[in-house]
PDB file of C-alpha atoms in Angstrom:
ATOM      1  CA  UNK T 238      -6.275  -2.569 -15.762  1.00  0.00           C
ATOM      2  CA  UNK T 239      -5.951  -6.476 -14.997  1.00  0.00           C
ATOM      3  CA  UNK T 240      -4.310  -6.843 -18.409  1.00  0.00           C
ATOM      4  CA  UNK T 241      -1.318  -4.551 -17.584  1.00  0.00           C
ATOM      5  CA  UNK T 242      -1.456  -5.875 -13.818  1.00  0.00           C
ATOM      6  CA  UNK T 243      -0.274  -9.224 -15.117  1.00  0.00           C
ATOM      7  CA  UNK T 244       2.041  -8.219 -17.707  1.00  0.00           C
ATOM      8  CA  UNK T 245       3.894  -5.995 -14.972  1.00  0.00           C
ATOM      9  CA  UNK T 246       3.988  -8.747 -12.709  1.00  0.00           C
ATOM     10  CA  UNK T 247       5.251 -11.334 -15.158  1.00  0.00           C
ATOM     11  CA  UNK T 248       7.627  -9.170 -16.898  1.00  0.00           C
ATOM     12  CA  UNK T 249       8.260  -6.565 -14.372  1.00  0.00           C
ATOM     13  CA  UNK T 250       7.704  -3.106 -15.282  1.00  0.00           C
ATOM     14  CA  UNK T 251      10.687  -2.231 -16.840  1.00  0.00           C
ATOM     15  CA  UNK T 252      10.830  -5.298 -19.343  1.00  0.00           C
ATOM     16  CA  UNK T 253       7.067  -5.179 -20.217  1.00  0.00           C
ATOM     17  CA  UNK T 254       5.762  -3.002 -23.120  1.00  0.00           C
ATOM     18  CA  UNK T 255       2.703  -1.630 -24.346  1.00  0.00           C
ATOM     19  CA  UNK T 256       2.910  -3.665 -26.645  1.00  0.00           C
ATOM     20  CA  UNK T 257       2.583  -6.847 -24.214  1.00  0.00           C
ATOM     21  CA  UNK T 258      -0.305  -4.909 -22.349  1.00  0.00           C
ATOM     22  CA  UNK T 259      -2.335  -4.913 -26.091  1.00  0.00           C
ATOM     23  CA  UNK T 260      -1.589  -8.195 -26.734  1.00  0.00           C
ATOM     24  CA  UNK T 261      -2.880  -9.398 -23.300  1.00  0.00           C
ATOM     25  CA  UNK T 262      -5.609  -7.006 -24.222  1.00  0.00           C
ATOM     26  CA  UNK T 263      -6.057  -8.288 -27.970  1.00  0.00           C
ATOM     27  CA  UNK T 264      -5.686  -4.653 -29.673  1.00  0.00           C
ATOM     28  CA  UNK T 265      -3.883  -3.085 -31.492  1.00  0.00           C
ATOM     29  CA  UNK T 266      -0.605  -0.937 -29.614  1.00  0.00           C
ATOM     30  CA  UNK T 267      -1.750   2.101 -30.986  1.00  0.00           C
ATOM     31  CA  UNK T 268      -5.156   1.626 -29.477  1.00  0.00           C
ATOM     32  CA  UNK T 269      -3.972   2.003 -25.963  1.00  0.00           C
ATOM     33  CA  UNK T 270      -3.094   5.185 -26.462  1.00  0.00           C
ATOM     34  CA  UNK T 271      -6.885   6.151 -26.726  1.00  0.00           C
ATOM     35  CA  UNK T 272      -7.182   5.696 -23.226  1.00  0.00           C
ATOM     36  CA  UNK T 273      -3.711   6.236 -21.805  1.00  0.00           C
ATOM     37  CA  UNK T 274      -0.292   8.613 -22.554  1.00  0.00           C
ATOM     38  CA  UNK T 275       2.565   6.387 -21.158  1.00  0.00           C
ATOM     39  CA  UNK T 276       3.464   2.826 -19.579  1.00  0.00           C
ATOM     40  CA  UNK T 277       3.912   5.007 -16.476  1.00  0.00           C
ATOM     41  CA  UNK T 278       0.775   6.220 -16.526  1.00  0.00           C
ATOM     42  CA  UNK T 279      -0.733   2.978 -17.008  1.00  0.00           C
ATOM     43  CA  UNK T 280       1.767   1.524 -14.099  1.00  0.00           C
ATOM     44  CA  UNK T 281       0.200   4.118 -11.742  1.00  0.00           C
ATOM     45  CA  UNK T 282      -3.551   3.271 -12.741  1.00  0.00           C
ATOM     46  CA  UNK T 283      -2.770  -0.436 -11.910  1.00  0.00           C
ATOM     47  CA  UNK T 284      -1.463   0.207  -8.262  1.00  0.00           C
ATOM     48  CA  UNK T 285      -3.278   3.463  -7.215  1.00  0.00           C
ATOM     49  CA  UNK T 286      -6.447   1.459  -5.674  1.00  0.00           C
ATOM     50  CA  UNK T 287      -4.897  -0.760  -3.238  1.00  0.00           C
ATOM     51  CA  UNK T 288      -2.402   1.782  -2.259  1.00  0.00           C
ATOM     52  CA  UNK T 289      -4.743   4.574  -1.506  1.00  0.00           C
ATOM     53  CA  UNK T 290      -6.909   1.585   0.068  1.00  0.00           C
ATOM     54  CA  UNK T 291      -4.293   0.360   2.252  1.00  0.00           C
ATOM     55  CA  UNK T 292      -3.411   3.709   3.289  1.00  0.00           C
ATOM     56  CA  UNK T 293      -7.105   4.953   4.043  1.00  0.00           C
ATOM     57  CA  UNK T 294      -7.468   2.100   6.058  1.00  0.00           C
ATOM     58  CA  UNK T 295      -4.339   2.522   8.061  1.00  0.00           C
ATOM     59  CA  UNK T 296      -4.818   6.157   9.172  1.00  0.00           C
ATOM     60  CA  UNK T 297      -8.150   5.452  10.297  1.00  0.00           C
ATOM     61  CA  UNK T 298      -6.587   2.173  12.450  1.00  0.00           C
ATOM     62  CA  UNK T 299      -3.998   4.555  13.733  1.00  0.00           C
ATOM     63  CA  UNK T 300      -6.621   7.101  15.161  1.00  0.00           C
ATOM     64  CA  UNK T 301      -8.856   4.961  16.794  1.00  0.00           C
ATOM     65  CA  UNK T 302      -8.412   3.784  20.064  1.00  0.00           C
ATOM     66  CA  UNK T 303      -6.433   0.581  21.285  1.00  0.00           C
ATOM     67  CA  UNK T 304      -3.184  -0.873  22.626  1.00  0.00           C
ATOM     68  CA  UNK T 305      -0.071  -0.835  19.813  1.00  0.00           C
ATOM     69  CA  UNK T 306       0.249  -4.643  19.575  1.00  0.00           C
ATOM     70  CA  UNK T 307      -3.825  -4.452  18.811  1.00  0.00           C
ATOM     71  CA  UNK T 308      -3.558  -1.966  16.310  1.00  0.00           C
ATOM     72  CA  UNK T 309       0.165  -3.845  14.988  1.00  0.00           C
ATOM     73  CA  UNK T 310      -2.227  -7.111  14.213  1.00  0.00           C
ATOM     74  CA  UNK T 311      -4.971  -4.706  12.774  1.00  0.00           C
ATOM     75  CA  UNK T 312      -2.316  -3.194  10.633  1.00  0.00           C
ATOM     76  CA  UNK T 313      -1.129  -6.541   9.675  1.00  0.00           C
ATOM     77  CA  UNK T 314      -4.630  -7.785   8.787  1.00  0.00           C
ATOM     78  CA  UNK T 315      -5.766  -4.989   6.326  1.00  0.00           C
ATOM     79  CA  UNK T 316      -2.231  -5.279   4.952  1.00  0.00           C
ATOM     80  CA  UNK T 317      -2.746  -8.545   3.764  1.00  0.00           C
ATOM     81  CA  UNK T 318      -6.379  -7.898   3.506  1.00  0.00           C
ATOM     82  CA  UNK T 319      -5.388  -5.583   0.469  1.00  0.00           C
ATOM     83  CA  UNK T 320      -2.938  -7.723  -0.783  1.00  0.00           C
ATOM     84  CA  UNK T 321      -5.435 -10.497  -0.818  1.00  0.00           C
ATOM     85  CA  UNK T 322      -7.945  -8.292  -2.124  1.00  0.00           C
ATOM     86  CA  UNK T 323      -5.570  -7.104  -4.821  1.00  0.00           C
ATOM     87  CA  UNK T 324      -3.149  -9.619  -5.456  1.00  0.00           C
ATOM     88  CA  UNK T 325      -1.418  -8.767  -8.714  1.00  0.00           C
ATOM     89  CA  UNK T 326      -1.842  -5.354  -8.435  1.00  0.00           C
ATOM     90  CA  UNK T 327      -0.813  -4.762  -4.708  1.00  0.00           C
ATOM     91  CA  UNK T 328       2.466  -7.133  -6.317  1.00  0.00           C
ATOM     92  CA  UNK T 329       3.449  -5.088  -8.931  1.00  0.00           C
ATOM     93  CA  UNK T 330       3.220  -1.694  -6.132  1.00  0.00           C
ATOM     94  CA  UNK T 331       5.455  -3.688  -3.666  1.00  0.00           C
ATOM     95  CA  UNK T 332       8.167  -5.088  -6.376  1.00  0.00           C
ATOM     96  CA  UNK T 333       7.746  -1.947  -8.969  1.00  0.00           C
ATOM     97  CA  UNK T 334       7.223   1.098  -6.309  1.00  0.00           C
ATOM     98  CA  UNK T 335       6.981   1.115  -2.832  1.00  0.00           C
ATOM     99  CA  UNK T 336      10.226   1.907  -0.978  1.00  0.00           C
ATOM    100  CA  UNK T 337      12.000   2.987  -4.208  1.00  0.00           C
ATOM    101  CA  UNK T 338      11.663   6.996  -4.088  1.00  0.00           C
ATOM    102  CA  UNK T 339      11.847   6.913  -7.830  1.00  0.00           C
ATOM    103  CA  UNK T 340       8.181   8.884  -7.915  1.00  0.00           C
ATOM    104  CA  UNK T 341       7.569  11.672  -5.489  1.00  0.00           C
ATOM    105  CA  UNK T 342       3.964  10.730  -5.217  1.00  0.00           C
ATOM    106  CA  UNK T 343       4.257   7.330  -4.481  1.00  0.00           C
ATOM    107  CA  UNK T 344       7.682   8.194  -2.150  1.00  0.00           C
ATOM    108  CA  UNK T 345       4.837  10.399   0.323  1.00  0.00           C
ATOM    109  CA  UNK T 346       2.484   7.901   0.413  1.00  0.00           C
ATOM    110  CA  UNK T 347       5.331   5.228   1.070  1.00  0.00           C
ATOM    111  CA  UNK T 348       6.740   7.599   3.675  1.00  0.00           C
ATOM    112  CA  UNK T 349       3.483   8.419   4.896  1.00  0.00           C
ATOM    113  CA  UNK T 350       2.385   4.506   5.654  1.00  0.00           C
ATOM    114  CA  UNK T 351       5.860   4.047   7.361  1.00  0.00           C
ATOM    115  CA  UNK T 352       5.581   6.909   9.415  1.00  0.00           C
ATOM    116  CA  UNK T 353       1.966   5.866  10.216  1.00  0.00           C
ATOM    117  CA  UNK T 354       3.592   2.005  11.513  1.00  0.00           C
ATOM    118  CA  UNK T 355       6.289   3.987  13.157  1.00  0.00           C
ATOM    119  CA  UNK T 356       4.074   5.745  15.370  1.00  0.00           C
ATOM    120  CA  UNK T 357       2.210   2.928  16.585  1.00  0.00           C
ATOM    121  CA  UNK T 358       4.961   1.216  17.664  1.00  0.00           C
ATOM    122  CA  UNK T 359       6.637   4.741  19.124  1.00  0.00           C
ATOM    123  CA  UNK T 360       3.150   4.887  21.347  1.00  0.00           C
ATOM    124  CA  UNK T 361       3.744   0.780  22.443  1.00  0.00           C
ATOM    125  CA  UNK T 362       7.211   1.789  23.482  1.00  0.00           C
ATOM    126  CA  UNK T 363       5.886   5.016  25.251  1.00  0.00           C
ATOM    127  CA  UNK T 364       2.937   2.982  27.068  1.00  0.00           C
ATOM    128  CA  UNK T 365       4.900   0.041  28.219  1.00  0.00           C
ATOM    129  CA  UNK T 366       3.472  -2.785  25.537  1.00  0.00           C
ATOM    130  CA  UNK T 367       6.690  -3.091  23.415  1.00  0.00           C
ATOM    131  CA  UNK T 368      10.084  -3.286  24.883  1.00  0.00           C
ATOM    132  CA  UNK T 369      11.870   0.363  25.501  1.00  0.00           C
ATOM    133  CA  UNK T 370      15.210  -0.849  23.644  1.00  0.00           C
ATOM    134  CA  UNK T 371      12.810  -0.974  20.505  1.00  0.00           C
ATOM    135  CA  UNK T 372      13.897   0.946  17.534  1.00  0.00           C
ATOM    136  CA  UNK T 373      10.763   1.833  15.739  1.00  0.00           C
ATOM    137  CA  UNK T 374      12.454   2.719  12.456  1.00  0.00           C
ATOM    138  CA  UNK T 375      14.010  -0.620  12.020  1.00  0.00           C
ATOM    139  CA  UNK T 376      10.906  -2.318  13.445  1.00  0.00           C
ATOM    140  CA  UNK T 377       8.558  -0.740  11.120  1.00  0.00           C
ATOM    141  CA  UNK T 378      10.356  -1.536   8.037  1.00  0.00           C
ATOM    142  CA  UNK T 379      10.681  -5.424   9.422  1.00  0.00           C
ATOM    143  CA  UNK T 380       6.990  -5.520   9.484  1.00  0.00           C
ATOM    144  CA  UNK T 381       6.023  -3.760   6.553  1.00  0.00           C
ATOM    145  CA  UNK T 382       8.550  -5.665   4.772  1.00  0.00           C
ATOM    146  CA  UNK T 383       7.240  -9.190   6.141  1.00  0.00           C
ATOM    147  CA  UNK T 384       3.791  -8.177   5.281  1.00  0.00           C
ATOM    148  CA  UNK T 385       4.910  -7.058   1.335  1.00  0.00           C
ATOM    149  CA  UNK T 386       6.856 -10.523   0.882  1.00  0.00           C
ATOM    150  CA  UNK T 387       3.456 -12.241   1.525  1.00  0.00           C
ATOM    151  CA  UNK T 388       3.437 -11.188  -2.514  1.00  0.00           C
ATOM    152  CA  UNK T 389       6.355 -13.480  -3.160  1.00  0.00           C
ATOM    153  CA  UNK T 390       5.348 -16.607  -1.655  1.00  0.00           C
ATOM    154  CA  UNK T 391       1.853 -16.672   0.288  1.00  0.00           C
ATOM    155  CA  UNK T 392      -1.194 -18.022  -2.288  1.00  0.00           C
ATOM    156  CA  UNK T 393      -4.109 -16.149  -1.631  1.00  0.00           C
ATOM    157  CA  UNK T 394      -6.251 -18.641  -3.290  1.00  0.00           C
ATOM    158  CA  UNK T 395      -4.253 -21.085  -0.953  1.00  0.00           C
ATOM    159  CA  UNK T 396      -5.427 -22.883   2.177  1.00  0.00           C
ATOM    160  CA  UNK T 397      -4.410 -20.014   4.500  1.00  0.00           C
ATOM    161  CA  UNK T 398      -6.835 -16.484   4.757  1.00  0.00           C
ATOM    162  CA  UNK T 399      -5.072 -13.272   4.270  1.00  0.00           C
ATOM    163  CA  UNK T 400      -6.307 -12.736   8.383  1.00  0.00           C
ATOM    164  CA  UNK T 401      -4.180 -16.026   9.041  1.00  0.00           C
ATOM    165  CA  UNK T 402      -1.418 -14.790   7.535  1.00  0.00           C
ATOM    166  CA  UNK T 403      -1.578 -11.237   9.075  1.00  0.00           C
ATOM    167  CA  UNK T 404      -2.046 -13.419  12.254  1.00  0.00           C
ATOM    168  CA  UNK T 405       1.099 -15.338  11.719  1.00  0.00           C
ATOM    169  CA  UNK T 406       2.906 -12.291  10.925  1.00  0.00           C
ATOM    170  CA  UNK T 407       2.120  -9.777  13.522  1.00  0.00           C
ATOM    171  CA  UNK T 408       2.323 -12.889  16.200  1.00  0.00           C
ATOM    172  CA  UNK T 409       6.219 -13.816  15.143  1.00  0.00           C
ATOM    173  CA  UNK T 410       6.667  -9.684  14.775  1.00  0.00           C
ATOM    174  CA  UNK T 411       5.263  -8.775  18.505  1.00  0.00           C
ATOM    175  CA  UNK T 412       6.793 -12.332  19.786  1.00  0.00           C
ATOM    176  CA  UNK T 413      10.347 -10.157  19.376  1.00  0.00           C
ATOM    177  CA  UNK T 414       8.971  -6.789  20.048  1.00  0.00           C
ATOM    178  CA  UNK T 415       7.157  -7.026  23.490  1.00  0.00           C
ATOM    179  CA  UNK T 416       8.227  -5.590  26.327  1.00  0.00           C
ATOM    180  CA  UNK T 417       8.907  -8.718  29.002  1.00  0.00           C
ATOM    181  CA  UNK T 418       9.175  -8.608  32.473  1.00  0.00           C
ATOM    182  CA  UNK T 419      12.508  -8.022  34.425  1.00  0.00           C
ATOM    183  CA  UNK T 420      14.510 -11.428  35.118  1.00  0.00           C
TER     184      UNK T 420
END
């Protein structure tokens, strides 16, 4: 899986071939078919673990007690933590599958994740901790997009930890979303 993730990340899913993956592993292309039936199956095997982990942990956070801003921070920490733990795999998911709606199973997972985030934001509007005029549809995409984009510019082995990055992203997001006293 690691070899496939590396190839998909470097070349992109559509440009990568099973021969590229076989070369990375050091085997003949035909030997791969002892383990997989298609490039698409391999793609899903690569991205399934981080996608499922993110969704399961987010479900638990949303169901837990707490304020919306606290849950936004927790969701950001889980999201960045999954990225850090499965960086290459998550990057392949973000750049090859997420939000594209091409694959029904993955579209359903993406939709559920977005709806979980939106539910937290809507609860924040309802409880008064987030602005009454906050468009939760747009705000949900802004938060998720900001977190996903970490796969483009953040180095999980660099000086800033996943938690620090999550706190920076969520603070920036919340600074624009919190309700403010009337002036």
